[in-house]
Coordinates of C-alpha atoms in Angstrom, one line a residue:
Chain A
M1 CA 22.7 -22.5 30.8
N2 CA 23.5 -18.9 30.1
I3 CA 25.3 -19.6 26.9
K4 CA 22.4 -21.7 25.7
K5 CA 20.1 -18.8 26.4
I6 CA 22.2 -16.5 24.4
A7 CA 22.5 -19.0 21.5
H8 CA 18.7 -19.2 21.3
S9 CA 18.1 -15.5 21.4
K10 CA 16.7 -13.7 18.4
I11 CA 19.6 -11.2 18.4
F12 CA 22.2 -14.0 18.2
T13 CA 20.4 -15.5 15.2
L14 CA 20.4 -12.1 13.5
L15 CA 24.1 -11.5 14.1
I16 CA 24.9 -14.9 12.5
L17 CA 22.7 -13.9 9.6
L18 CA 24.6 -10.6 9.3
A19 CA 27.9 -12.5 9.4
I20 CA 26.8 -14.8 6.6
V21 CA 25.7 -11.9 4.4
I22 CA 29.0 -10.1 5.0
A23 CA 31.1 -13.2 4.3
T24 CA 29.1 -14.1 1.2
F25 CA 29.5 -10.7 -0.4
T26 CA 33.1 -10.3 0.7
I27 CA 34.0 -13.5 -1.2
L28 CA 31.8 -12.7 -4.2
S29 CA 33.4 -9.2 -4.5
N30 CA 37.0 -10.3 -3.9
G31 CA 37.3 -8.2 -0.7
A32 CA 36.2 -4.9 -2.3
F33 CA 33.2 -5.2 0.0
L34 CA 35.2 -4.6 3.1
Q35 CA 37.0 -1.4 2.0
P36 CA 36.5 1.4 4.6
R37 CA 34.7 3.6 2.0
N38 CA 32.2 0.9 1.2
I39 CA 31.6 0.2 4.9
R40 CA 30.9 3.9 5.2
N41 CA 28.4 3.7 2.3
I42 CA 26.6 0.8 4.0
F43 CA 26.2 2.8 7.2
Q44 CA 25.3 5.9 5.3
A45 CA 22.4 4.0 3.7
T46 CA 21.1 3.0 7.1
V47 CA 20.3 6.6 8.1
V48 CA 16.9 7.1 6.4
V49 CA 15.8 3.5 7.0
S50 CA 16.7 3.8 10.7
L51 CA 14.5 6.9 11.3
L52 CA 11.6 5.2 9.4
T53 CA 12.1 2.0 11.4
I54 CA 11.9 3.8 14.7
G55 CA 8.6 5.3 13.9
A56 CA 7.1 2.4 12.1
G57 CA 8.5 -0.1 14.6
M58 CA 7.0 1.6 17.6
L59 CA 3.7 1.7 15.8
M60 CA 3.9 -2.0 15.0
I61 CA 4.7 -2.7 18.7
S62 CA 1.5 -0.9 19.5
G63 CA -0.4 -2.9 17.0
Q64 CA -0.7 -0.4 14.1
I65 CA 1.0 0.0 10.8
D66 CA 1.9 3.1 8.9
L67 CA 2.3 2.9 5.1
S68 CA 2.4 6.6 4.6
L69 CA 5.9 7.4 6.0
G70 CA 7.6 7.4 2.6
G71 CA 5.0 9.8 1.2
I72 CA 5.0 12.1 4.2
G73 CA 8.8 12.2 4.4
T74 CA 9.2 13.1 0.7
M75 CA 6.5 15.7 0.9
C76 CA 8.0 17.3 4.0
A77 CA 11.5 17.4 2.5
M78 CA 10.0 19.1 -0.6
M79 CA 8.2 21.6 1.7
A80 CA 11.5 22.4 3.5
A81 CA 13.3 22.9 0.1
F82 CA 10.4 25.1 -1.1
L83 CA 10.4 27.2 2.0
M84 CA 14.2 27.7 1.8
R85 CA 13.9 28.7 -1.9
S86 CA 11.3 31.3 -0.9
G87 CA 13.9 32.8 1.5
L88 CA 13.0 31.3 4.9
P89 CA 16.1 30.5 7.0
W90 CA 17.0 26.8 7.4
H91 CA 16.0 26.4 11.0
L92 CA 12.5 27.7 10.5
S93 CA 12.1 25.6 7.3
M94 CA 13.2 22.4 9.1
L95 CA 10.9 23.2 12.0
A96 CA 8.0 23.8 9.6
A97 CA 8.6 20.5 7.9
L98 CA 8.8 18.6 11.2
V99 CA 5.5 20.1 12.3
L100 CA 4.0 19.3 8.9
G101 CA 5.1 15.6 9.4
A102 CA 3.6 15.5 12.8
I103 CA 0.3 17.0 11.4
C104 CA 0.2 14.3 8.7
G105 CA 0.7 11.7 11.5
A106 CA -2.1 13.3 13.5
F107 CA -4.3 13.0 10.4
N108 CA -3.6 9.3 10.3
A109 CA -4.3 9.0 14.0
V110 CA -7.7 10.8 13.5
L111 CA -8.7 8.4 10.7
V112 CA -7.7 5.3 12.8
N113 CA -9.0 6.4 16.2
E114 CA -12.0 8.5 15.4
F115 CA -13.3 6.9 12.3
N116 CA -12.1 3.3 13.1
F117 CA -10.3 2.8 9.8
Q118 CA -7.9 0.0 9.7
S119 CA -4.5 1.6 9.9
F120 CA -3.1 0.2 6.6
I121 CA -5.8 1.6 4.5
A122 CA -6.0 4.9 6.3
T123 CA -2.2 5.4 5.9
L124 CA -2.3 4.2 2.3
A125 CA -4.9 7.0 1.6
T126 CA -2.7 9.5 3.4
A127 CA 0.2 8.4 1.4
S128 CA -1.5 9.1 -1.9
I129 CA -2.7 12.5 -0.6
A130 CA 0.8 13.4 0.6
Q131 CA 2.2 12.3 -2.8
G132 CA -0.3 14.6 -4.5
F133 CA 0.6 17.6 -2.3
M134 CA 4.3 16.9 -3.0
A135 CA 3.6 17.1 -6.7
V136 CA 1.7 20.3 -6.2
I137 CA 4.6 21.9 -4.2
S138 CA 7.3 20.8 -6.6
Q139 CA 5.3 21.0 -9.8
G140 CA 6.8 17.6 -10.6
R141 CA 10.4 18.9 -10.6
Q142 CA 13.2 18.7 -8.1
I143 CA 14.0 21.7 -6.0
D144 CA 17.8 22.4 -5.5
I145 CA 18.9 23.4 -2.0
S146 CA 21.8 25.9 -1.6
D147 CA 21.6 26.4 2.2
R148 CA 25.0 25.5 3.6
T149 CA 23.8 24.5 7.1
F150 CA 20.9 22.3 5.8
N151 CA 23.3 20.5 3.5
F152 CA 25.9 20.2 6.3
I153 CA 23.4 18.4 8.6
G154 CA 22.4 15.9 5.9
G155 CA 25.8 15.5 4.1
A156 CA 28.7 16.3 6.4
R157 CA 31.3 13.7 7.1
F158 CA 34.0 13.6 9.8
W159 CA 37.2 11.7 10.5
D160 CA 38.8 11.3 7.2
D161 CA 35.4 11.5 5.4
L162 CA 34.4 8.2 7.1
I163 CA 31.8 9.2 9.7
P164 CA 28.6 10.9 8.3
F165 CA 27.0 13.4 10.6
S166 CA 23.6 12.1 9.8
L167 CA 24.7 8.7 10.9
I168 CA 25.5 10.1 14.3
I169 CA 22.0 11.7 14.5
S170 CA 20.2 8.4 13.6
L171 CA 22.3 6.3 16.0
V172 CA 21.7 8.7 18.9
L173 CA 18.0 8.6 18.1
L174 CA 18.0 4.8 17.9
V175 CA 19.7 4.5 21.3
L176 CA 17.4 7.1 22.9
Y177 CA 14.2 5.5 21.6
G178 CA 15.6 2.1 22.6
I179 CA 16.2 3.2 26.2
M180 CA 12.8 4.9 26.2
L181 CA 11.0 1.7 25.1
K182 CA 12.7 -0.6 27.6
N183 CA 13.1 1.6 30.6
T184 CA 10.3 4.1 30.9
K185 CA 6.7 3.7 31.8
F186 CA 5.6 5.2 28.5
G187 CA 7.7 2.7 26.6
R188 CA 6.2 -0.3 28.5
S189 CA 2.7 1.0 28.0
I190 CA 3.3 0.8 24.2
Y191 CA 3.9 -2.9 24.5
L192 CA 0.8 -3.3 26.7
V193 CA -1.4 -1.5 24.2
G194 CA -0.1 -3.7 21.4
G195 CA -0.5 -6.8 23.4
N196 CA -4.1 -6.1 24.3
A197 CA -5.7 -2.6 23.8
D198 CA -8.8 -3.4 25.8
A199 CA -6.9 -4.8 28.8
S200 CA -4.5 -1.8 28.7
R201 CA -7.5 0.5 28.9
L202 CA -8.8 -1.4 31.9
A203 CA -5.4 -1.1 33.5
G204 CA -5.7 2.7 33.3
L205 CA -3.7 3.4 30.2
R206 CA -5.0 5.6 27.4
P207 CA -4.5 3.7 24.1
K208 CA -5.9 6.5 22.0
R209 CA -3.5 9.0 23.4
I210 CA -0.6 6.6 22.8
S211 CA -1.7 6.0 19.3
Y212 CA -1.9 9.8 18.5
L213 CA 1.6 10.3 19.9
L214 CA 3.1 7.4 18.0
F215 CA 1.6 8.4 14.6
M216 CA 2.7 12.0 15.1
N217 CA 6.2 10.8 16.2
A218 CA 6.5 8.6 13.1
G219 CA 5.4 11.5 10.8
A220 CA 8.0 13.9 12.3
L221 CA 10.8 11.3 12.1
A222 CA 9.8 10.6 8.5
A223 CA 10.1 14.3 7.8
L224 CA 13.6 14.4 9.4
A225 CA 14.6 11.3 7.3
G226 CA 13.4 13.1 4.1
M227 CA 15.3 16.2 5.0
L228 CA 18.6 14.4 5.9
L229 CA 18.5 12.7 2.5
A230 CA 17.6 16.0 0.7
G231 CA 20.5 17.7 2.5
R232 CA 23.0 15.0 1.5
M233 CA 21.9 15.2 -2.2
M234 CA 21.6 19.0 -2.0
T235 CA 18.3 18.7 -3.8
S236 CA 14.8 17.5 -3.0
N237 CA 13.5 15.2 -5.7
T238 CA 10.1 13.6 -6.3
V239 CA 11.1 10.1 -5.4
G240 CA 12.8 11.0 -2.1
I241 CA 12.5 8.4 0.6
T242 CA 9.4 6.6 -1.0
N243 CA 11.2 3.3 -1.4
A244 CA 12.9 3.4 2.0
Q245 CA 9.6 2.9 3.8
F246 CA 9.4 -0.6 2.5
Q247 CA 12.8 -1.3 3.9
G248 CA 11.8 0.2 7.2
L249 CA 9.0 -2.3 7.6
T250 CA 11.2 -5.2 6.5
A251 CA 13.9 -4.2 8.9
A252 CA 11.4 -4.0 11.8
I253 CA 10.0 -7.4 11.0
L254 CA 13.4 -8.9 10.4
G255 CA 14.6 -7.5 13.7
G256 CA 11.8 -9.3 15.6
I257 CA 9.1 -6.7 16.0
A258 CA 6.0 -8.8 15.6
F259 CA 3.0 -7.8 13.7
G260 CA -0.1 -7.4 15.9
G261 CA 2.3 -5.9 18.4
G262 CA 3.4 -6.7 21.9
S263 CA 7.1 -7.7 21.3
G264 CA 10.4 -6.7 19.7
G265 CA 12.7 -3.8 20.3
M266 CA 15.2 -1.3 18.8
G267 CA 18.3 -3.6 19.3
G268 CA 16.9 -6.2 16.9
A269 CA 15.6 -3.5 14.6
M270 CA 19.1 -2.0 14.4
I271 CA 20.7 -5.3 13.3
G272 CA 17.7 -5.8 10.9
I273 CA 18.6 -2.5 9.3
L274 CA 22.2 -3.4 9.0
I275 CA 21.5 -6.7 7.4
L276 CA 19.2 -5.0 4.8
S277 CA 21.7 -2.3 4.1
T278 CA 24.6 -4.8 3.8
F279 CA 22.5 -6.9 1.5
N280 CA 21.5 -4.0 -0.8
N281 CA 25.0 -2.7 -0.9
G282 CA 26.4 -6.1 -1.7
M283 CA 24.0 -6.6 -4.6
T284 CA 25.2 -3.3 -6.1
M285 CA 28.9 -4.3 -5.5
I286 CA 28.5 -7.6 -7.4
N287 CA 26.6 -5.7 -10.2
V288 CA 23.1 -7.0 -9.8
P289 CA 21.0 -4.7 -12.0
M290 CA 18.9 -2.1 -10.3
H291 CA 15.5 -3.6 -11.3
W292 CA 16.3 -6.9 -9.7
Q293 CA 16.8 -5.1 -6.4
S294 CA 13.1 -4.3 -6.2
V295 CA 12.3 -7.9 -6.7
A296 CA 14.8 -8.9 -4.1
S297 CA 13.5 -6.4 -1.5
G298 CA 10.0 -7.9 -1.8
L299 CA 11.4 -11.4 -1.4
V300 CA 13.4 -10.3 1.6
L301 CA 10.2 -8.9 3.2
L302 CA 8.4 -12.2 2.5
S303 CA 11.3 -14.3 3.9
A304 CA 11.4 -12.1 7.0
L305 CA 7.7 -12.7 7.5
T306 CA 8.2 -16.5 7.0
A307 CA 11.0 -16.5 9.6
D308 CA 8.8 -14.6 12.0
F309 CA 6.0 -17.2 11.4
L310 CA 8.4 -20.1 12.0
S311 CA 9.8 -18.6 15.2
S312 CA 6.5 -17.7 16.6
R313 CA 5.2 -21.2 16.0
K314 CA 8.2 -22.6 17.8
R315 CA 7.5 -20.2 20.7
T316 CA 3.9 -21.2 21.0
S317 CA 4.6 -24.9 20.8
A318 CA 7.4 -24.7 23.4
Chain B
M1 CA -37.3 -11.9 11.3
S2 CA -39.0 -10.1 8.5
I3 CA -38.5 -6.7 10.2
K4 CA -34.8 -7.4 10.4
S5 CA -34.3 -8.4 6.8
L6 CA -36.5 -5.6 5.6
S7 CA -34.6 -2.9 7.4
R8 CA -31.3 -4.3 6.3
K9 CA -32.4 -4.4 2.7
L10 CA -33.7 -0.9 3.0
L11 CA -30.3 0.3 4.3
L12 CA -28.5 -1.5 1.5
V13 CA -30.7 -0.1 -1.2
S14 CA -30.6 3.5 0.2
N15 CA -26.9 3.3 0.4
N16 CA -26.6 2.4 -3.3
I17 CA -29.1 5.2 -4.1
A18 CA -27.2 7.8 -2.2
I19 CA -24.0 7.0 -4.1
L20 CA -25.9 6.9 -7.4
L21 CA -27.2 10.4 -6.6
V22 CA -23.7 11.6 -5.8
A23 CA -22.5 10.2 -9.2
I24 CA -25.4 11.9 -11.0
V25 CA -24.6 15.2 -9.3
V26 CA -21.0 15.0 -10.1
I27 CA -21.8 14.3 -13.8
L28 CA -24.3 17.2 -13.9
V29 CA -21.8 19.6 -12.3
F30 CA -19.2 18.8 -14.9
Y31 CA -21.9 19.0 -17.6
S32 CA -22.9 22.5 -16.5
Q33 CA -19.2 23.6 -16.6
N34 CA -18.8 22.2 -20.1
P35 CA -21.7 20.7 -22.1
N36 CA -19.2 18.7 -24.1
F37 CA -18.8 16.5 -21.0
L38 CA -21.7 14.4 -22.2
H39 CA -20.7 14.4 -25.9
D40 CA -20.4 10.9 -27.5
D41 CA -16.6 10.9 -27.6
N42 CA -16.3 11.7 -23.9
I43 CA -18.9 9.2 -22.8
R44 CA -17.0 6.6 -24.9
N45 CA -13.7 7.6 -23.2
I46 CA -15.2 7.3 -19.7
M47 CA -16.6 3.9 -20.6
R48 CA -13.3 2.9 -22.0
S49 CA -11.4 3.8 -18.9
M50 CA -14.1 2.2 -16.7
A51 CA -13.4 -1.3 -18.0
F52 CA -9.9 -1.7 -16.6
V53 CA -10.6 -0.5 -13.1
G54 CA -14.1 -2.1 -13.2
I55 CA -12.7 -5.6 -13.8
L56 CA -10.2 -5.1 -11.0
T57 CA -13.0 -3.9 -8.8
I58 CA -15.0 -7.1 -9.3
G59 CA -12.2 -9.2 -7.9
M60 CA -11.3 -6.7 -5.2
G61 CA -15.0 -6.3 -4.2
M62 CA -15.4 -10.1 -3.8
L63 CA -12.3 -10.2 -1.6
L64 CA -13.5 -7.3 0.5
I65 CA -16.9 -8.8 0.9
G66 CA -15.2 -12.0 2.1
G67 CA -13.1 -10.1 4.6
E68 CA -9.8 -10.1 2.6
V69 CA -7.8 -7.6 0.6
D70 CA -5.1 -7.9 -2.1
L71 CA -2.8 -4.9 -2.7
S72 CA -1.0 -6.7 -5.5
S73 CA -3.8 -6.9 -8.0
G74 CA -2.8 -3.7 -9.8
A75 CA 0.7 -5.1 -10.2
V76 CA -0.7 -8.5 -11.3
A77 CA -2.7 -6.6 -14.0
G78 CA 0.5 -4.8 -15.1
L79 CA 2.6 -7.9 -15.2
S80 CA -0.1 -9.8 -17.1
G81 CA -0.5 -7.0 -19.6
V82 CA 3.3 -7.2 -20.3
L83 CA 3.1 -11.0 -20.5
V84 CA 0.3 -11.1 -23.0
A85 CA 2.2 -8.7 -25.2
M86 CA 5.4 -10.7 -25.1
L87 CA 3.5 -14.0 -25.8
I88 CA 1.8 -12.5 -28.8
N89 CA 5.0 -11.0 -30.1
T90 CA 6.6 -14.4 -30.0
G91 CA 4.0 -15.6 -32.5
I92 CA 1.6 -17.5 -30.3
P93 CA -2.1 -17.0 -31.5
W94 CA -3.6 -14.2 -29.5
G95 CA -6.5 -16.4 -28.2
W96 CA -4.0 -18.8 -26.6
A97 CA -1.9 -16.0 -25.3
I98 CA -4.9 -14.6 -23.4
V99 CA -5.7 -18.1 -22.0
I100 CA -2.2 -18.6 -20.8
T101 CA -2.1 -15.1 -19.3
I102 CA -5.3 -15.6 -17.3
A103 CA -4.0 -18.9 -16.0
F104 CA -0.8 -17.1 -15.1
G105 CA -2.8 -14.5 -13.2
A106 CA -4.8 -17.2 -11.4
S107 CA -1.6 -18.8 -10.2
L108 CA -0.3 -15.4 -8.9
G109 CA -3.6 -15.2 -7.0
L110 CA -2.8 -18.7 -5.6
I111 CA 0.5 -17.5 -4.3
S112 CA -1.3 -14.7 -2.3
A113 CA -3.8 -17.3 -1.0
L114 CA -1.0 -19.6 0.1
L115 CA 0.8 -16.9 2.0
V116 CA -2.3 -15.8 3.7
N117 CA -3.8 -19.2 4.5
V118 CA -0.8 -21.5 5.0
L119 CA 1.8 -19.2 6.5
G120 CA -0.8 -17.0 8.2
F121 CA 0.6 -13.6 7.0
M122 CA -1.7 -10.6 7.4
H123 CA -3.2 -10.2 4.0
F124 CA -2.2 -6.6 3.4
I125 CA 1.5 -7.1 4.3
A126 CA 1.8 -10.3 2.3
T127 CA 0.3 -8.8 -0.8
L128 CA 2.3 -5.6 -0.3
G129 CA 5.5 -7.8 -0.5
L130 CA 4.2 -9.5 -3.6
M131 CA 3.3 -6.2 -5.2
S132 CA 6.9 -5.1 -4.8
V133 CA 8.1 -8.4 -6.3
Y134 CA 5.8 -8.2 -9.3
Q135 CA 6.6 -4.5 -10.0
G136 CA 10.3 -5.4 -9.9
V137 CA 9.7 -8.3 -12.4
I138 CA 7.8 -5.9 -14.7
L139 CA 10.8 -3.5 -14.7
V140 CA 13.2 -6.4 -15.2
I141 CA 11.5 -7.9 -18.2
T142 CA 10.4 -4.7 -19.9
R143 CA 13.6 -2.8 -19.0
N144 CA 11.1 0.0 -18.3
V145 CA 10.2 0.6 -22.0
F146 CA 6.8 0.2 -23.7
I147 CA 6.2 -3.0 -25.7
P148 CA 4.1 -2.4 -28.9
V149 CA 1.7 -5.2 -29.9
P150 CA 1.2 -4.9 -33.7
N151 CA -1.3 -7.8 -33.8
E152 CA -4.6 -6.7 -35.5
G153 CA -6.8 -9.4 -34.1
F154 CA -5.7 -8.7 -30.5
R155 CA -6.2 -5.0 -30.9
L156 CA -9.9 -5.6 -31.9
I157 CA -10.7 -6.6 -28.2
G158 CA -10.0 -3.1 -26.9
G159 CA -10.6 -1.2 -30.1
T160 CA -14.1 -2.4 -31.1
S161 CA -17.1 -0.3 -30.0
F162 CA -20.8 -0.9 -30.6
G163 CA -22.7 2.0 -32.2
N164 CA -19.4 3.8 -32.0
I165 CA -20.2 4.5 -28.4
V166 CA -20.1 1.4 -26.2
P167 CA -16.7 -0.2 -26.2
L168 CA -16.4 -4.0 -26.1
P169 CA -14.3 -4.1 -22.8
F170 CA -17.2 -2.2 -21.1
I171 CA -19.6 -4.9 -22.2
I172 CA -17.3 -7.6 -20.9
M173 CA -17.2 -5.8 -17.6
L174 CA -21.0 -5.5 -17.5
V175 CA -21.5 -9.2 -18.3
L176 CA -19.0 -10.2 -15.6
M177 CA -20.7 -7.9 -13.1
I178 CA -24.1 -9.4 -13.8
A179 CA -22.6 -12.9 -13.5
Y180 CA -21.0 -12.2 -10.2
T181 CA -24.1 -10.5 -8.9
L182 CA -26.0 -13.7 -9.7
V183 CA -23.4 -15.8 -7.9
L184 CA -23.4 -13.6 -4.9
S185 CA -27.1 -13.3 -4.4
N186 CA -28.4 -16.6 -5.7
T187 CA -26.0 -19.3 -4.7
G188 CA -25.0 -20.9 -1.5
F189 CA -21.4 -20.1 -2.3
G190 CA -22.2 -16.4 -2.7
R191 CA -23.9 -16.4 0.7
S192 CA -21.0 -18.1 2.3
V193 CA -18.7 -15.4 1.0
Y194 CA -20.8 -12.8 2.9
M195 CA -20.8 -15.0 6.0
C196 CA -17.0 -15.3 6.0
G197 CA -16.6 -11.6 5.7
G198 CA -19.3 -10.9 8.4
N199 CA -18.1 -13.3 11.0
R200 CA -15.4 -15.9 10.2
K201 CA -15.8 -17.9 13.3
S202 CA -19.5 -18.4 13.1
A203 CA -19.2 -19.2 9.4
R204 CA -16.9 -22.0 10.4
L205 CA -19.3 -23.2 13.1
V206 CA -22.1 -23.5 10.6
G207 CA -20.0 -25.7 8.3
I208 CA -18.5 -23.2 5.8
K209 CA -14.8 -23.6 5.1
P210 CA -13.4 -20.0 5.2
K211 CA -10.0 -21.2 3.9
K212 CA -11.5 -22.8 0.8
I213 CA -13.4 -19.6 0.1
S214 CA -10.3 -17.5 0.6
Y215 CA -8.4 -19.6 -1.9
F216 CA -11.2 -19.1 -4.4
L217 CA -11.4 -15.4 -3.9
Y218 CA -7.6 -14.8 -4.3
I219 CA -7.4 -17.0 -7.4
N220 CA -10.4 -15.4 -8.9
N221 CA -8.9 -11.9 -8.2
G222 CA -5.7 -13.0 -9.8
A223 CA -7.5 -14.2 -13.0
L224 CA -9.6 -11.0 -13.2
G225 CA -6.5 -8.9 -12.7
A226 CA -4.9 -10.7 -15.6
L227 CA -8.0 -10.1 -17.7
A228 CA -7.8 -6.4 -16.8
G229 CA -4.2 -6.4 -17.9
V230 CA -5.0 -8.0 -21.2
I231 CA -7.7 -5.4 -21.8
I232 CA -5.6 -2.4 -21.1
T233 CA -2.8 -3.7 -23.3
S234 CA -5.2 -4.3 -26.1
Q235 CA -6.8 -0.9 -25.7
M236 CA -3.4 0.8 -26.0
A237 CA -2.0 -1.7 -28.4
T238 CA 1.0 -1.4 -26.2
A239 CA 2.1 -3.0 -22.9
S240 CA 3.1 -0.2 -20.4
P241 CA 5.4 -1.0 -17.5
V242 CA 3.4 1.5 -15.4
A243 CA -0.2 0.5 -16.4
G244 CA -1.3 -1.1 -13.2
Q245 CA 0.5 1.0 -10.6
T246 CA -2.6 2.6 -9.0
G247 CA -4.9 -0.2 -9.9
S248 CA -5.3 -1.7 -6.4
I249 CA -6.0 1.6 -4.7
D250 CA -8.4 2.6 -7.4
A251 CA -10.3 -0.7 -7.1
I252 CA -10.5 -0.4 -3.3
T253 CA -11.7 3.1 -3.6
A254 CA -14.4 2.2 -6.1
A255 CA -15.6 -0.8 -4.1
V256 CA -15.8 1.0 -0.8
L257 CA -17.4 4.0 -2.4
G258 CA -19.9 1.6 -3.9
G259 CA -20.9 0.4 -0.4
V260 CA -18.8 -2.7 0.0
A261 CA -18.0 -2.7 3.7
F262 CA -14.3 -2.4 4.2
K263 CA -14.4 -4.9 7.0
G264 CA -16.4 -7.4 5.0
G265 CA -19.8 -8.9 5.0
S266 CA -21.8 -6.6 2.9
G267 CA -22.0 -4.9 -0.5
G268 CA -22.6 -5.9 -4.0
M269 CA -21.7 -5.5 -7.7
F270 CA -24.2 -2.9 -8.4
G271 CA -22.6 -0.6 -5.8
C272 CA -19.2 -1.4 -7.3
F273 CA -20.5 -0.3 -10.7
I274 CA -21.6 3.0 -9.4
G275 CA -18.4 3.4 -7.5
I276 CA -16.4 3.0 -10.7
L277 CA -18.8 5.3 -12.6
L278 CA -18.3 7.9 -9.9
I279 CA -14.5 7.6 -9.8
N280 CA -14.1 7.7 -13.6
S281 CA -16.5 10.5 -14.3
F282 CA -14.8 12.4 -11.5
S283 CA -11.3 12.1 -12.8
A284 CA -12.4 12.5 -16.4
G285 CA -14.3 15.6 -15.3
L286 CA -11.4 17.1 -13.5
T287 CA -9.3 16.8 -16.6
F288 CA -12.1 18.1 -18.7
V289 CA -12.6 21.3 -16.8
G290 CA -8.8 21.8 -16.7
F291 CA -8.3 21.1 -13.0
P292 CA -4.5 21.2 -12.4
Q293 CA -2.9 17.8 -13.0
Y294 CA -1.0 17.6 -9.7
W295 CA -4.1 18.6 -7.6
Q296 CA -5.9 15.6 -9.2
I297 CA -3.6 13.2 -7.3
V298 CA -4.7 15.0 -4.1
A299 CA -8.3 14.8 -5.1
R300 CA -8.2 11.1 -5.8
G301 CA -6.6 10.3 -2.5
S302 CA -9.2 12.5 -0.7
L303 CA -11.9 10.5 -2.5
L304 CA -10.7 7.3 -0.8
V305 CA -10.8 9.0 2.6
L306 CA -14.3 10.2 1.8
A307 CA -15.4 6.7 0.8
L308 CA -14.1 5.2 4.0
C309 CA -15.7 8.0 6.1
L310 CA -19.0 7.2 4.3
D311 CA -18.4 3.5 5.0
Y312 CA -17.9 4.3 8.7
V313 CA -21.1 6.3 8.9
I314 CA -23.2 3.8 7.0
S315 CA -21.9 0.7 8.8
G316 CA -22.5 2.5 12.1
A317 CA -26.1 3.4 11.1
R318 CA -26.6 -0.2 9.8
S319 CA -25.5 -1.8 13.1
R320 CA -27.7 0.6 15.1
A321 CA -30.7 -0.2 12.9
L322 CA -30.0 -3.9 13.3
E323 CA -29.8 -3.6 17.0
H324 CA -33.0 -1.5 17.1
A325 CA -34.8 -4.0 14.9
L326 CA -33.7 -6.9 17.1
R327 CA -34.8 -5.1 20.2
S328 CA -38.2 -4.3 18.9
H329 CA -38.6 -7.8 17.6
N330 CA -37.9 -9.2 21.0

């Protein structure tokens, strides 16, 4: 009975999928795939995506979507780099960038809650504005970062160079947010709002306040993601984390966070992120050209959606 | 009954007039900054750039009126622009190359329609995924370099202009807009598009098939996207891997600025035309008066937010007016 339940759970399916991906690439790359350095690279690549997935995933659970996280994160990282170049210490620069991210999130929330925009178009507009500001701040060039501490936070590695510091940050945050979602009143209210906003209001929740908090939270996390990447590269460039936002969405959907909200959690999202990162790394290992990877990431998103569609059909018919 | 339709018509018309006034003010402001803004050359340039976004906006406007959206249409245009260049460069006559490309665009539209209607994906996320796929394919087949098209006949489409002012692509766009206006306002099909966007459920109850209309709208949008791609490749005599990147957003901005309700059910091609006029004279003007390049990106994003705010105010006023009319009628 219990084993049957485990075998039917979403997480179990995802783990099998992960095992298949790992096995395939290990065979295709003649074992090079499982070298410790490469495993570290796979985990390193999850950092940015994890932070974006936490923010985007919680918004999706509450029934919203945010397509501006890549733009916001890139702009905030650029802002931090700009401030440090102008002589501000690293902690103030990081704080300013985090606040800026939260403000951008609040801007999204205003558009969605006060002006009734659909969240995808509101955040798409914010993304293009953020991209513009990023270009204004940077004048279209990358800004190098020489601050030791900032670069340490993004790029340091411990234990024989195998454990990135930023990975620890992202894992801690994933666990904290996961516990918050499952075990606190606030976490459960997010599910309620996503399941039925009207009913949740009647039950005494404040969907608007939750929406503001989630958008601001996602913006601040995006800023952190952008800065961690910038610290690792020791420079803030104009592409930044723009492409990672797409992976964040895909990981959330792959991990079982349903669109239109109401279900899913951080555990599934975590495995979703790992599957994506393994897949991307594997493609590089077996020398799939860069350009094909953009095609593949779109196809993975569409297949994740299809899987979601199939499983939800099974759930409703059962 | 007559009160209702009259007040609704009034609102629709006044909406278009408001945007038209804004467009005229924008043009006059730039003209006062620099009289050359209304010089023949600049007018031709503005018309030239209107054609590409304009044709995309026709398809996007129809989708929005019907309550759908397609974020991949810019990428469809980009991919089609590359395809037509490659076909012509293999020696296929340019006429046939265009026909094949437009059929190709229509089949890409069919893919969007299938994902939305058969698999039930939300339209924006399905088309976002497709956009990423198409943009990847563009990079793969062009290896991110420009493809010149040295075919004289093909270049005439984008290069001809009447009276040395009005470019042929602009005329194509105008003709298409008039045709689609006629379809929207004078046929049962056009009215059912409005019904689907306004209220899908009641449209189904009165015997309209929303799915069938959705298929048509996506396929139509794909074909128009391909046409836009053909035109921009012909105008530049080169296929560019980045040509369509902002196409979808620009088209949505133009349509919503022109009074197409973002949630569907109202709007028309005349509004779309003014929306495109406004956007293109705005960005041409910014360049003309030497507005810094990077701030222009900010300005264009803000324009979309402005358009949506306007949509919010107008649709709020419209529903209040309708309620009022209904109450006084009863």
